[in-house]
């Protein structure tokens, strides 16, 4: 039997297997084949006693039920607390603003339709008591609450804005026959920007009054669907439009007004206000003979929003801020919702001013003696300041250059740049009557080139040779031209330039004036190497107005805004009488008794003036240009003031650059967010902003822009940019001869340190001035094309304007300085 010898195979090797922790999810899933490991198999280690064990399936279900019950209980409790102010006989009424959006809609008819739903109840509010315009209060016993209607007329724009500021609900009256016109759309956009409370859209009837036939249900459904689509464009939370001609819809609309918690308006949280029910003025006899008599205004109403205290100021629309003498209780008389009982209740003092009350001090007193006092040096007294040095070309000693008679313009240009006669020839400047022979002798002694009218061709060649040796290999040939020809070419170039001005990349380009030196015209401007990082002292050369305003830090403003509702005083829901001191009699006489008066309480320091900043987004429906410093009406929370805002760039995310410098915008651009800046009253919180522009109609303003209030920043620098442009006439690689940027060599030397740039991205600096007409030679970091444009950016800080209280029309308001006095 033969035996076979087998050698060990070299391929018989067992590699180390992969560990399970390196397996992929897909491989582990395939290996498990659908099996799920048990909890015990996973948790093989001893459990940590500090970690509670996982609940079983039954326990988890019970825990979810308990958690749901707790959430439901918390919601019910918050709803009860929110609606507690409206409950009871003495509860605060629900304020409902009835806003007609069409001419054929009457606020009185809508209010009577709501009252018709309560016809079966023992209501004591007759239809004759309902006014066409004003305040009307009814009692809804079915819902155990009261409703206070603010009946508004069609076309009253500002009155509607003021009424909605204090309303809990807004009833939008729509028409089935007429469409909402441009005035109604502008009003809806303004209310949307201001902040809508709970909105209830209604239509009196879906039947067209012009048609004799009654509309069928399909037509009514189509009308309601169309109106719902229109209102959802402005208020997306609306789910339906109520038809008041239907009993069920009218009942549901009334239930939505009488039950539940009204939607919150965020900017009103933490701010107290009162809708006046009764107003009277006790005239002060000591001021009765004055030009503007004053007295104590008594306003009765229910405190809403946040607690109210007598230490804070009160804002009256159109007349400014006033102090409170005291706050008295004014409970309703028993028996009857209209206060027709026979029992009188003695008024109690609820709040009086303390030592910490706010004063009517809006600006600081400026003391000029506290400014920095510097004594001028001898050089400054003799006129040898920095400006004089800059005008003389940067040297302390004035250079005097003389040109021999008969030389060409080309030779004269170079002699002016290269020749300096020094102090020895200063005496000859005054000898204007010297004859030709003396001039030739002086030039022979003092001139470097030694040229004269009788010089031969050889001397001229030598002179040209000497100049050629001094010139660089990059020099560009240059020759002056006649001034008339210069002006003609300039006019032609500017005419061609104006044709494409709308398509320019830099909208800040301006033309350098020929009559005024640029160093004088742009003396307040400066050059910046980097607009975002170059240092700029925010306290440098501040105007006198900055000494009047109060400076508030952004962190302090944010901290106060977060705890804005933490105020102690008269609780909301209390019916009180405010005694407001030193109110002019003009306010009481000029006020329309049918117009609702809303009194707003201010927070501490909100009377002081500061730099107010706010973001702006232009209204897409407004097509006219909006220029900086245009007269506009600013609606800021409860205030309405006349402003001339400055527009500036708004960085993404609201951040600021390293030096906090922001570019000034001449116009408010469409589709781009901007920042508006004014001198105005300090206001806490992120309040909504509305900018309106008045038209010929007093009650038909146009919505220009909307936005939000920003923290006040006095260190925010608004830099106005101008771009001086020049035309390259001769280009040699990176060296360019430029004209039309300046018109005299002194201006070229003055702006020589400022960096240049082109529209194609090249940067460079001025090398030297050429000739006497302001031509210059510049060197750039790369080749420059003939079609490029050379630019120089200069910046100047601009400051906002003071605002004034709006009093019906722009220009009729009370100036801040007069109001303060």
mmCIF file of C-alpha atoms in Angstrom, residues 475-809:
data_model
loop_
_atom_site.group_PDB
_atom_site.id
_atom_site.type_symbol
_atom_site.label_atom_id
_atom_site.label_comp_id
_atom_site.label_asym_id
_atom_site.label_seq_id
_atom_site.Cartn_x
_atom_site.Cartn_y
_atom_site.Cartn_z
ATOM 1 C CA UNK A 475 5.670 107.341 -17.832
ATOM 2 C CA UNK A 476 2.788 108.370 -20.039
ATOM 3 C CA UNK A 477 2.995 111.262 -22.474
ATOM 4 C CA UNK A 478 0.931 114.218 -21.293
ATOM 5 C CA UNK A 479 -0.054 117.573 -22.734
ATOM 6 C CA UNK A 480 -2.455 120.255 -21.496
ATOM 7 C CA UNK A 481 -5.270 121.430 -23.707
ATOM 8 C CA UNK A 482 -7.264 124.626 -23.873
ATOM 9 C CA UNK A 483 -9.817 125.279 -21.106
ATOM 10 C CA UNK A 484 -12.680 125.736 -23.560
ATOM 11 C CA UNK A 485 -11.857 122.437 -25.199
ATOM 12 C CA UNK A 486 -11.565 120.879 -21.748
ATOM 13 C CA UNK A 487 -15.061 122.106 -20.812
ATOM 14 C CA UNK A 488 -16.517 120.916 -24.088
ATOM 15 C CA UNK A 489 -15.102 117.419 -23.628
ATOM 16 C CA UNK A 490 -16.268 117.352 -20.014
ATOM 17 C CA UNK A 491 -19.844 118.248 -20.972
ATOM 18 C CA UNK A 492 -19.831 115.623 -23.681
ATOM 19 C CA UNK A 493 -18.493 112.959 -21.314
ATOM 20 C CA UNK A 494 -21.045 113.776 -18.613
ATOM 21 C CA UNK A 495 -23.844 113.673 -21.175
ATOM 22 C CA UNK A 496 -22.847 110.177 -22.242
ATOM 23 C CA UNK A 497 -22.430 109.174 -18.630
ATOM 24 C CA UNK A 498 -25.927 110.331 -17.639
ATOM 25 C CA UNK A 499 -27.530 108.054 -20.241
ATOM 26 C CA UNK A 500 -26.364 104.970 -18.335
ATOM 27 C CA UNK A 501 -26.641 106.390 -14.804
ATOM 28 C CA UNK A 502 -29.518 104.047 -13.930
ATOM 29 C CA UNK A 503 -27.397 101.020 -14.744
ATOM 30 C CA UNK A 504 -24.323 102.021 -12.801
ATOM 31 C CA UNK A 505 -22.975 99.728 -10.154
ATOM 32 C CA UNK A 506 -22.367 102.613 -7.742
ATOM 33 C CA UNK A 507 -25.438 104.787 -7.164
ATOM 34 C CA UNK A 508 -23.481 107.247 -5.017
ATOM 35 C CA UNK A 509 -21.451 108.754 -7.863
ATOM 36 C CA UNK A 510 -21.405 112.537 -8.073
ATOM 37 C CA UNK A 511 -19.647 115.048 -10.295
ATOM 38 C CA UNK A 512 -16.795 117.107 -8.900
ATOM 39 C CA UNK A 513 -17.695 120.807 -9.106
ATOM 40 C CA UNK A 514 -15.452 123.007 -11.202
ATOM 41 C CA UNK A 515 -16.272 126.280 -9.433
ATOM 42 C CA UNK A 516 -15.446 125.143 -5.880
ATOM 43 C CA UNK A 517 -12.219 123.315 -4.965
ATOM 44 C CA UNK A 518 -12.876 119.708 -4.036
ATOM 45 C CA UNK A 519 -10.856 120.052 -0.846
ATOM 46 C CA UNK A 520 -13.380 122.646 0.333
ATOM 47 C CA UNK A 521 -16.497 121.042 -1.045
ATOM 48 C CA UNK A 522 -15.666 117.652 0.505
ATOM 49 C CA UNK A 523 -13.776 118.876 3.574
ATOM 50 C CA UNK A 524 -15.993 116.851 5.947
ATOM 51 C CA UNK A 525 -15.437 113.602 4.067
ATOM 52 C CA UNK A 526 -12.766 111.031 4.753
ATOM 53 C CA UNK A 527 -11.347 107.983 3.026
ATOM 54 C CA UNK A 528 -11.539 104.456 4.451
ATOM 55 C CA UNK A 529 -9.341 101.586 3.454
ATOM 56 C CA UNK A 530 -11.979 99.098 4.613
ATOM 57 C CA UNK A 531 -15.572 100.120 5.196
ATOM 58 C CA UNK A 532 -16.139 97.251 7.667
ATOM 59 C CA UNK A 533 -12.895 97.198 9.648
ATOM 60 C CA UNK A 534 -11.265 100.659 9.443
ATOM 61 C CA UNK A 535 -11.435 102.390 12.862
ATOM 62 C CA UNK A 536 -13.921 105.208 13.336
ATOM 63 C CA UNK A 537 -14.345 106.811 16.747
ATOM 64 C CA UNK A 538 -18.117 107.109 17.476
ATOM 65 C CA UNK A 539 -17.484 110.044 19.856
ATOM 66 C CA UNK A 540 -15.558 112.108 17.329
ATOM 67 C CA UNK A 541 -16.880 115.570 16.417
ATOM 68 C CA UNK A 542 -20.392 114.920 17.732
ATOM 69 C CA UNK A 543 -23.026 117.613 17.123
ATOM 70 C CA UNK A 544 -24.679 119.588 19.872
ATOM 71 C CA UNK A 545 -27.813 117.428 19.653
ATOM 72 C CA UNK A 546 -25.869 114.448 21.002
ATOM 73 C CA UNK A 547 -25.383 116.317 24.266
ATOM 74 C CA UNK A 548 -29.168 116.648 24.663
ATOM 75 C CA UNK A 549 -30.164 113.016 24.230
ATOM 76 C CA UNK A 550 -29.917 110.196 26.774
ATOM 77 C CA UNK A 551 -27.656 107.253 26.016
ATOM 78 C CA UNK A 552 -28.979 103.770 26.752
ATOM 79 C CA UNK A 553 -26.946 100.599 26.276
ATOM 80 C CA UNK A 554 -28.295 97.753 24.191
ATOM 81 C CA UNK A 555 -27.915 95.232 27.021
ATOM 82 C CA UNK A 556 -29.775 97.465 29.477
ATOM 83 C CA UNK A 557 -32.537 97.988 26.912
ATOM 84 C CA UNK A 558 -32.878 94.250 26.358
ATOM 85 C CA UNK A 559 -32.942 93.558 30.110
ATOM 86 C CA UNK A 560 -35.701 96.111 30.719
ATOM 87 C CA UNK A 561 -37.700 94.842 27.742
ATOM 88 C CA UNK A 562 -37.677 91.280 29.124
ATOM 89 C CA UNK A 563 -39.173 92.308 32.473
ATOM 90 C CA UNK A 564 -41.453 94.993 31.077
ATOM 91 C CA UNK A 565 -44.590 93.478 32.655
ATOM 92 C CA UNK A 566 -43.228 93.318 36.211
ATOM 93 C CA UNK A 567 -45.072 96.392 37.491
ATOM 94 C CA UNK A 568 -47.028 96.935 40.697
ATOM 95 C CA UNK A 569 -50.141 99.076 40.758
ATOM 96 C CA UNK A 570 -53.877 99.015 40.118
ATOM 97 C CA UNK A 571 -54.748 95.572 38.787
ATOM 98 C CA UNK A 572 -56.356 95.137 35.346
ATOM 99 C CA UNK A 573 -60.154 94.947 35.388
ATOM 100 C CA UNK A 574 -60.531 97.745 37.930
ATOM 101 C CA UNK A 575 -62.724 100.663 36.943
ATOM 102 C CA UNK A 576 -60.868 103.841 37.839
ATOM 103 C CA UNK A 577 -60.756 107.577 37.242
ATOM 104 C CA UNK A 578 -57.433 109.049 36.156
ATOM 105 C CA UNK A 579 -56.657 112.629 37.117
ATOM 106 C CA UNK A 580 -54.131 113.867 34.554
ATOM 107 C CA UNK A 581 -52.383 117.120 35.426
ATOM 108 C CA UNK A 582 -51.696 120.201 33.266
ATOM 109 C CA UNK A 583 -53.653 119.169 30.193
ATOM 110 C CA UNK A 584 -54.239 122.119 27.827
ATOM 111 C CA UNK A 585 -57.827 123.207 27.324
ATOM 112 C CA UNK A 586 -57.228 123.001 23.588
ATOM 113 C CA UNK A 587 -57.119 119.215 23.838
ATOM 114 C CA UNK A 588 -60.558 119.036 25.431
ATOM 115 C CA UNK A 589 -62.107 121.549 23.045
ATOM 116 C CA UNK A 590 -60.622 120.105 19.848
ATOM 117 C CA UNK A 591 -61.501 116.528 20.714
ATOM 118 C CA UNK A 592 -64.437 114.884 18.918
ATOM 119 C CA UNK A 593 -66.789 113.558 21.646
ATOM 120 C CA UNK A 594 -67.812 110.640 19.416
ATOM 121 C CA UNK A 595 -64.229 109.575 18.812
ATOM 122 C CA UNK A 596 -62.890 106.977 21.281
ATOM 123 C CA UNK A 597 -60.095 108.201 23.530
ATOM 124 C CA UNK A 598 -57.479 105.610 24.472
ATOM 125 C CA UNK A 599 -55.092 106.595 27.268
ATOM 126 C CA UNK A 600 -51.801 104.696 27.317
ATOM 127 C CA UNK A 601 -49.434 104.474 30.279
ATOM 128 C CA UNK A 602 -45.710 104.686 29.646
ATOM 129 C CA UNK A 603 -42.911 102.821 31.336
ATOM 130 C CA UNK A 604 -40.135 104.448 33.258
ATOM 131 C CA UNK A 605 -37.765 106.643 31.184
ATOM 132 C CA UNK A 606 -39.952 106.373 28.070
ATOM 133 C CA UNK A 607 -40.329 110.146 27.972
ATOM 134 C CA UNK A 608 -36.614 110.738 27.430
ATOM 135 C CA UNK A 609 -35.237 111.432 23.961
ATOM 136 C CA UNK A 610 -32.599 109.202 22.387
ATOM 137 C CA UNK A 611 -31.520 107.764 19.036
ATOM 138 C CA UNK A 612 -34.341 105.462 17.893
ATOM 139 C CA UNK A 613 -33.520 102.731 15.360
ATOM 140 C CA UNK A 614 -36.024 100.474 13.615
ATOM 141 C CA UNK A 615 -36.011 98.037 10.729
ATOM 142 C CA UNK A 616 -38.042 98.806 7.630
ATOM 143 C CA UNK A 617 -39.443 96.745 4.786
ATOM 144 C CA UNK A 618 -40.971 98.738 1.985
ATOM 145 C CA UNK A 619 -44.589 98.124 1.009
ATOM 146 C CA UNK A 620 -44.672 96.379 -2.358
ATOM 147 C CA UNK A 621 -47.898 98.190 -3.310
ATOM 148 C CA UNK A 622 -46.265 101.630 -3.049
ATOM 149 C CA UNK A 623 -44.381 102.571 -6.230
ATOM 150 C CA UNK A 624 -43.229 106.132 -5.549
ATOM 151 C CA UNK A 625 -39.606 106.762 -4.479
ATOM 152 C CA UNK A 626 -39.019 107.208 -0.759
ATOM 153 C CA UNK A 627 -36.050 109.479 -0.055
ATOM 154 C CA UNK A 628 -34.222 109.825 3.234
ATOM 155 C CA UNK A 629 -35.440 112.739 5.387
ATOM 156 C CA UNK A 630 -38.855 112.768 3.702
ATOM 157 C CA UNK A 631 -41.698 113.845 5.990
ATOM 158 C CA UNK A 632 -43.544 110.728 7.143
ATOM 159 C CA UNK A 633 -45.858 109.687 9.979
ATOM 160 C CA UNK A 634 -44.379 107.048 12.293
ATOM 161 C CA UNK A 635 -46.738 104.793 14.263
ATOM 162 C CA UNK A 636 -44.639 103.386 17.112
ATOM 163 C CA UNK A 637 -46.743 101.334 19.498
ATOM 164 C CA UNK A 638 -49.170 103.779 21.101
ATOM 165 C CA UNK A 639 -47.377 106.844 19.722
ATOM 166 C CA UNK A 640 -47.851 108.639 16.423
ATOM 167 C CA UNK A 641 -45.112 111.144 15.591
ATOM 168 C CA UNK A 642 -43.950 113.122 12.558
ATOM 169 C CA UNK A 643 -40.443 112.089 11.524
ATOM 170 C CA UNK A 644 -37.773 112.596 8.876
ATOM 171 C CA UNK A 645 -35.979 109.246 9.075
ATOM 172 C CA UNK A 646 -32.495 108.468 7.855
ATOM 173 C CA UNK A 647 -32.186 105.180 5.979
ATOM 174 C CA UNK A 648 -29.115 102.977 6.288
ATOM 175 C CA UNK A 649 -28.062 99.436 5.459
ATOM 176 C CA UNK A 650 -29.302 96.567 7.616
ATOM 177 C CA UNK A 651 -26.774 93.761 7.946
ATOM 178 C CA UNK A 652 -27.966 90.183 7.728
ATOM 179 C CA UNK A 653 -29.196 88.860 11.041
ATOM 180 C CA UNK A 654 -29.147 92.324 12.608
ATOM 181 C CA UNK A 655 -25.420 92.068 13.389
ATOM 182 C CA UNK A 656 -22.962 94.924 13.191
ATOM 183 C CA UNK A 657 -19.515 95.238 11.660
ATOM 184 C CA UNK A 658 -16.257 95.617 13.543
ATOM 185 C CA UNK A 659 -16.374 99.415 13.540
ATOM 186 C CA UNK A 660 -20.216 99.628 13.681
ATOM 187 C CA UNK A 661 -20.303 101.715 10.494
ATOM 188 C CA UNK A 662 -23.374 101.398 8.277
ATOM 189 C CA UNK A 663 -23.822 102.853 4.819
ATOM 190 C CA UNK A 664 -26.349 105.640 4.357
ATOM 191 C CA UNK A 665 -29.095 104.949 1.819
ATOM 192 C CA UNK A 666 -30.513 107.840 -0.176
ATOM 193 C CA UNK A 667 -33.662 105.889 -1.026
ATOM 194 C CA UNK A 668 -35.638 103.116 0.602
ATOM 195 C CA UNK A 669 -35.174 100.236 -1.809
ATOM 196 C CA UNK A 670 -37.875 97.723 -2.585
ATOM 197 C CA UNK A 671 -37.274 94.166 -1.436
ATOM 198 C CA UNK A 672 -34.282 95.117 0.741
ATOM 199 C CA UNK A 673 -34.499 95.586 4.501
ATOM 200 C CA UNK A 674 -33.179 98.899 5.819
ATOM 201 C CA UNK A 675 -32.808 100.664 9.160
ATOM 202 C CA UNK A 676 -34.484 103.984 9.933
ATOM 203 C CA UNK A 677 -32.977 106.367 12.493
ATOM 204 C CA UNK A 678 -34.494 109.402 14.232
ATOM 205 C CA UNK A 679 -34.220 111.426 17.431
ATOM 206 C CA UNK A 680 -37.296 110.254 19.313
ATOM 207 C CA UNK A 681 -38.711 109.049 22.630
ATOM 208 C CA UNK A 682 -37.134 105.999 24.235
ATOM 209 C CA UNK A 683 -39.381 102.928 23.925
ATOM 210 C CA UNK A 684 -38.822 99.452 25.351
ATOM 211 C CA UNK A 685 -39.776 96.207 23.648
ATOM 212 C CA UNK A 686 -39.855 94.966 20.070
ATOM 213 C CA UNK A 687 -42.797 97.111 19.043
ATOM 214 C CA UNK A 688 -44.221 97.153 15.511
ATOM 215 C CA UNK A 689 -43.388 100.069 13.238
ATOM 216 C CA UNK A 690 -45.599 101.606 10.554
ATOM 217 C CA UNK A 691 -44.567 104.438 8.238
ATOM 218 C CA UNK A 692 -47.366 106.402 6.574
ATOM 219 C CA UNK A 693 -47.230 109.143 3.971
ATOM 220 C CA UNK A 694 -49.958 111.730 3.947
ATOM 221 C CA UNK A 695 -51.916 112.626 0.829
ATOM 222 C CA UNK A 696 -54.426 115.333 -0.050
ATOM 223 C CA UNK A 697 -57.068 113.447 1.910
ATOM 224 C CA UNK A 698 -56.631 113.904 5.638
ATOM 225 C CA UNK A 699 -57.918 110.381 6.354
ATOM 226 C CA UNK A 700 -56.353 108.636 3.362
ATOM 227 C CA UNK A 701 -52.631 108.098 4.071
ATOM 228 C CA UNK A 702 -50.550 105.597 2.146
ATOM 229 C CA UNK A 703 -48.657 102.785 3.836
ATOM 230 C CA UNK A 704 -44.994 103.212 2.910
ATOM 231 C CA UNK A 705 -43.145 100.659 5.026
ATOM 232 C CA UNK A 706 -43.432 98.395 8.058
ATOM 233 C CA UNK A 707 -40.883 97.117 10.526
ATOM 234 C CA UNK A 708 -39.843 96.455 14.111
ATOM 235 C CA UNK A 709 -38.178 98.555 16.777
ATOM 236 C CA UNK A 710 -34.454 97.971 17.413
ATOM 237 C CA UNK A 711 -32.400 98.765 20.522
ATOM 238 C CA UNK A 712 -31.321 102.419 20.706
ATOM 239 C CA UNK A 713 -27.663 102.753 19.754
ATOM 240 C CA UNK A 714 -25.923 106.121 19.933
ATOM 241 C CA UNK A 715 -22.659 104.543 18.754
ATOM 242 C CA UNK A 716 -24.151 103.388 15.456
ATOM 243 C CA UNK A 717 -22.352 105.362 12.735
ATOM 244 C CA UNK A 718 -24.299 106.178 9.579
ATOM 245 C CA UNK A 719 -21.757 106.994 6.878
ATOM 246 C CA UNK A 720 -22.808 108.781 3.708
ATOM 247 C CA UNK A 721 -20.719 107.686 0.750
ATOM 248 C CA UNK A 722 -19.879 109.669 -2.341
ATOM 249 C CA UNK A 723 -17.912 108.297 -5.262
ATOM 250 C CA UNK A 724 -15.736 110.631 -7.322
ATOM 251 C CA UNK A 725 -15.141 109.171 -10.772
ATOM 252 C CA UNK A 726 -12.427 109.806 -13.272
ATOM 253 C CA UNK A 727 -11.920 108.886 -16.901
ATOM 254 C CA UNK A 728 -8.694 107.136 -17.948
ATOM 255 C CA UNK A 729 -7.411 108.878 -21.063
ATOM 256 C CA UNK A 730 -4.085 107.030 -21.377
ATOM 257 C CA UNK A 731 -3.208 103.610 -20.034
ATOM 258 C CA UNK A 732 0.188 101.954 -19.927
ATOM 259 C CA UNK A 733 -0.220 98.568 -18.268
ATOM 260 C CA UNK A 734 -0.813 99.414 -14.599
ATOM 261 C CA UNK A 735 -0.131 103.150 -14.870
ATOM 262 C CA UNK A 736 -3.061 105.330 -15.845
ATOM 263 C CA UNK A 737 -3.526 109.028 -16.558
ATOM 264 C CA UNK A 738 -6.899 110.147 -15.200
ATOM 265 C CA UNK A 739 -8.928 113.285 -15.782
ATOM 266 C CA UNK A 740 -12.281 114.748 -14.670
ATOM 267 C CA UNK A 741 -11.809 113.558 -11.080
ATOM 268 C CA UNK A 742 -10.275 116.888 -9.999
ATOM 269 C CA UNK A 743 -9.702 120.214 -11.708
ATOM 270 C CA UNK A 744 -6.629 121.646 -9.966
ATOM 271 C CA UNK A 745 -3.383 120.123 -8.677
ATOM 272 C CA UNK A 746 -4.037 121.223 -5.078
ATOM 273 C CA UNK A 747 -7.054 118.901 -4.903
ATOM 274 C CA UNK A 748 -4.982 116.032 -6.259
ATOM 275 C CA UNK A 749 -2.365 116.500 -3.550
ATOM 276 C CA UNK A 750 -5.040 116.860 -0.868
ATOM 277 C CA UNK A 751 -6.716 113.532 -1.719
ATOM 278 C CA UNK A 752 -3.492 111.737 -2.589
ATOM 279 C CA UNK A 753 -3.563 109.390 0.475
ATOM 280 C CA UNK A 754 -7.039 108.079 -0.387
ATOM 281 C CA UNK A 755 -7.154 104.693 -2.095
ATOM 282 C CA UNK A 756 -8.531 104.379 -5.622
ATOM 283 C CA UNK A 757 -10.506 101.521 -7.123
ATOM 284 C CA UNK A 758 -12.045 100.664 -10.441
ATOM 285 C CA UNK A 759 -15.366 99.133 -11.334
ATOM 286 C CA UNK A 760 -13.545 96.022 -12.531
ATOM 287 C CA UNK A 761 -11.987 95.430 -9.124
ATOM 288 C CA UNK A 762 -8.533 97.022 -9.367
ATOM 289 C CA UNK A 763 -7.106 99.075 -6.493
ATOM 290 C CA UNK A 764 -4.376 101.677 -6.570
ATOM 291 C CA UNK A 765 -3.074 105.038 -5.359
ATOM 292 C CA UNK A 766 -2.350 108.464 -6.768
ATOM 293 C CA UNK A 767 1.296 108.900 -7.743
ATOM 294 C CA UNK A 768 1.487 112.522 -8.794
ATOM 295 C CA UNK A 769 -0.391 115.429 -10.273
ATOM 296 C CA UNK A 770 -0.019 116.327 -13.928
ATOM 297 C CA UNK A 771 -0.383 119.832 -15.235
ATOM 298 C CA UNK A 772 -2.659 122.566 -13.950
ATOM 299 C CA UNK A 773 -6.088 121.132 -14.803
ATOM 300 C CA UNK A 774 -6.282 118.410 -12.179
ATOM 301 C CA UNK A 775 -4.955 115.519 -14.225
ATOM 302 C CA UNK A 776 -3.290 112.810 -12.197
ATOM 303 C CA UNK A 777 -1.201 109.693 -12.654
ATOM 304 C CA UNK A 778 -2.149 106.584 -10.662
ATOM 305 C CA UNK A 779 -0.680 103.129 -10.284
ATOM 306 C CA UNK A 780 -2.863 100.030 -9.781
ATOM 307 C CA UNK A 781 -2.319 96.464 -8.688
ATOM 308 C CA UNK A 782 -3.107 95.072 -12.139
ATOM 309 C CA UNK A 783 -3.624 96.056 -15.746
ATOM 310 C CA UNK A 784 -6.439 98.554 -16.320
ATOM 311 C CA UNK A 785 -8.523 98.620 -19.469
ATOM 312 C CA UNK A 786 -9.494 101.731 -21.365
ATOM 313 C CA UNK A 787 -13.195 101.047 -20.773
ATOM 314 C CA UNK A 788 -12.811 100.967 -16.994
ATOM 315 C CA UNK A 789 -13.794 103.795 -14.620
ATOM 316 C CA UNK A 790 -11.593 104.969 -11.769
ATOM 317 C CA UNK A 791 -13.429 105.720 -8.524
ATOM 318 C CA UNK A 792 -12.584 107.288 -5.169
ATOM 319 C CA UNK A 793 -14.942 106.616 -2.246
ATOM 320 C CA UNK A 794 -15.303 109.263 0.462
ATOM 321 C CA UNK A 795 -17.410 108.984 3.616
ATOM 322 C CA UNK A 796 -19.037 111.441 5.992
ATOM 323 C CA UNK A 797 -21.050 110.729 9.119
ATOM 324 C CA UNK A 798 -24.620 111.972 9.013
ATOM 325 C CA UNK A 799 -26.976 112.474 11.929
ATOM 326 C CA UNK A 800 -30.757 112.103 12.228
ATOM 327 C CA UNK A 801 -33.336 114.831 12.682
ATOM 328 C CA UNK A 802 -35.586 115.582 15.638
ATOM 329 C CA UNK A 803 -39.108 114.214 15.578
ATOM 330 C CA UNK A 804 -42.227 116.108 16.584
ATOM 331 C CA UNK A 805 -45.611 115.159 17.936
ATOM 332 C CA UNK A 806 -48.110 114.519 15.155
ATOM 333 C CA UNK A 807 -51.179 116.705 15.550
ATOM 334 C CA UNK A 808 -53.433 115.903 12.647
ATOM 335 C CA UNK A 809 -51.315 117.090 9.726
#
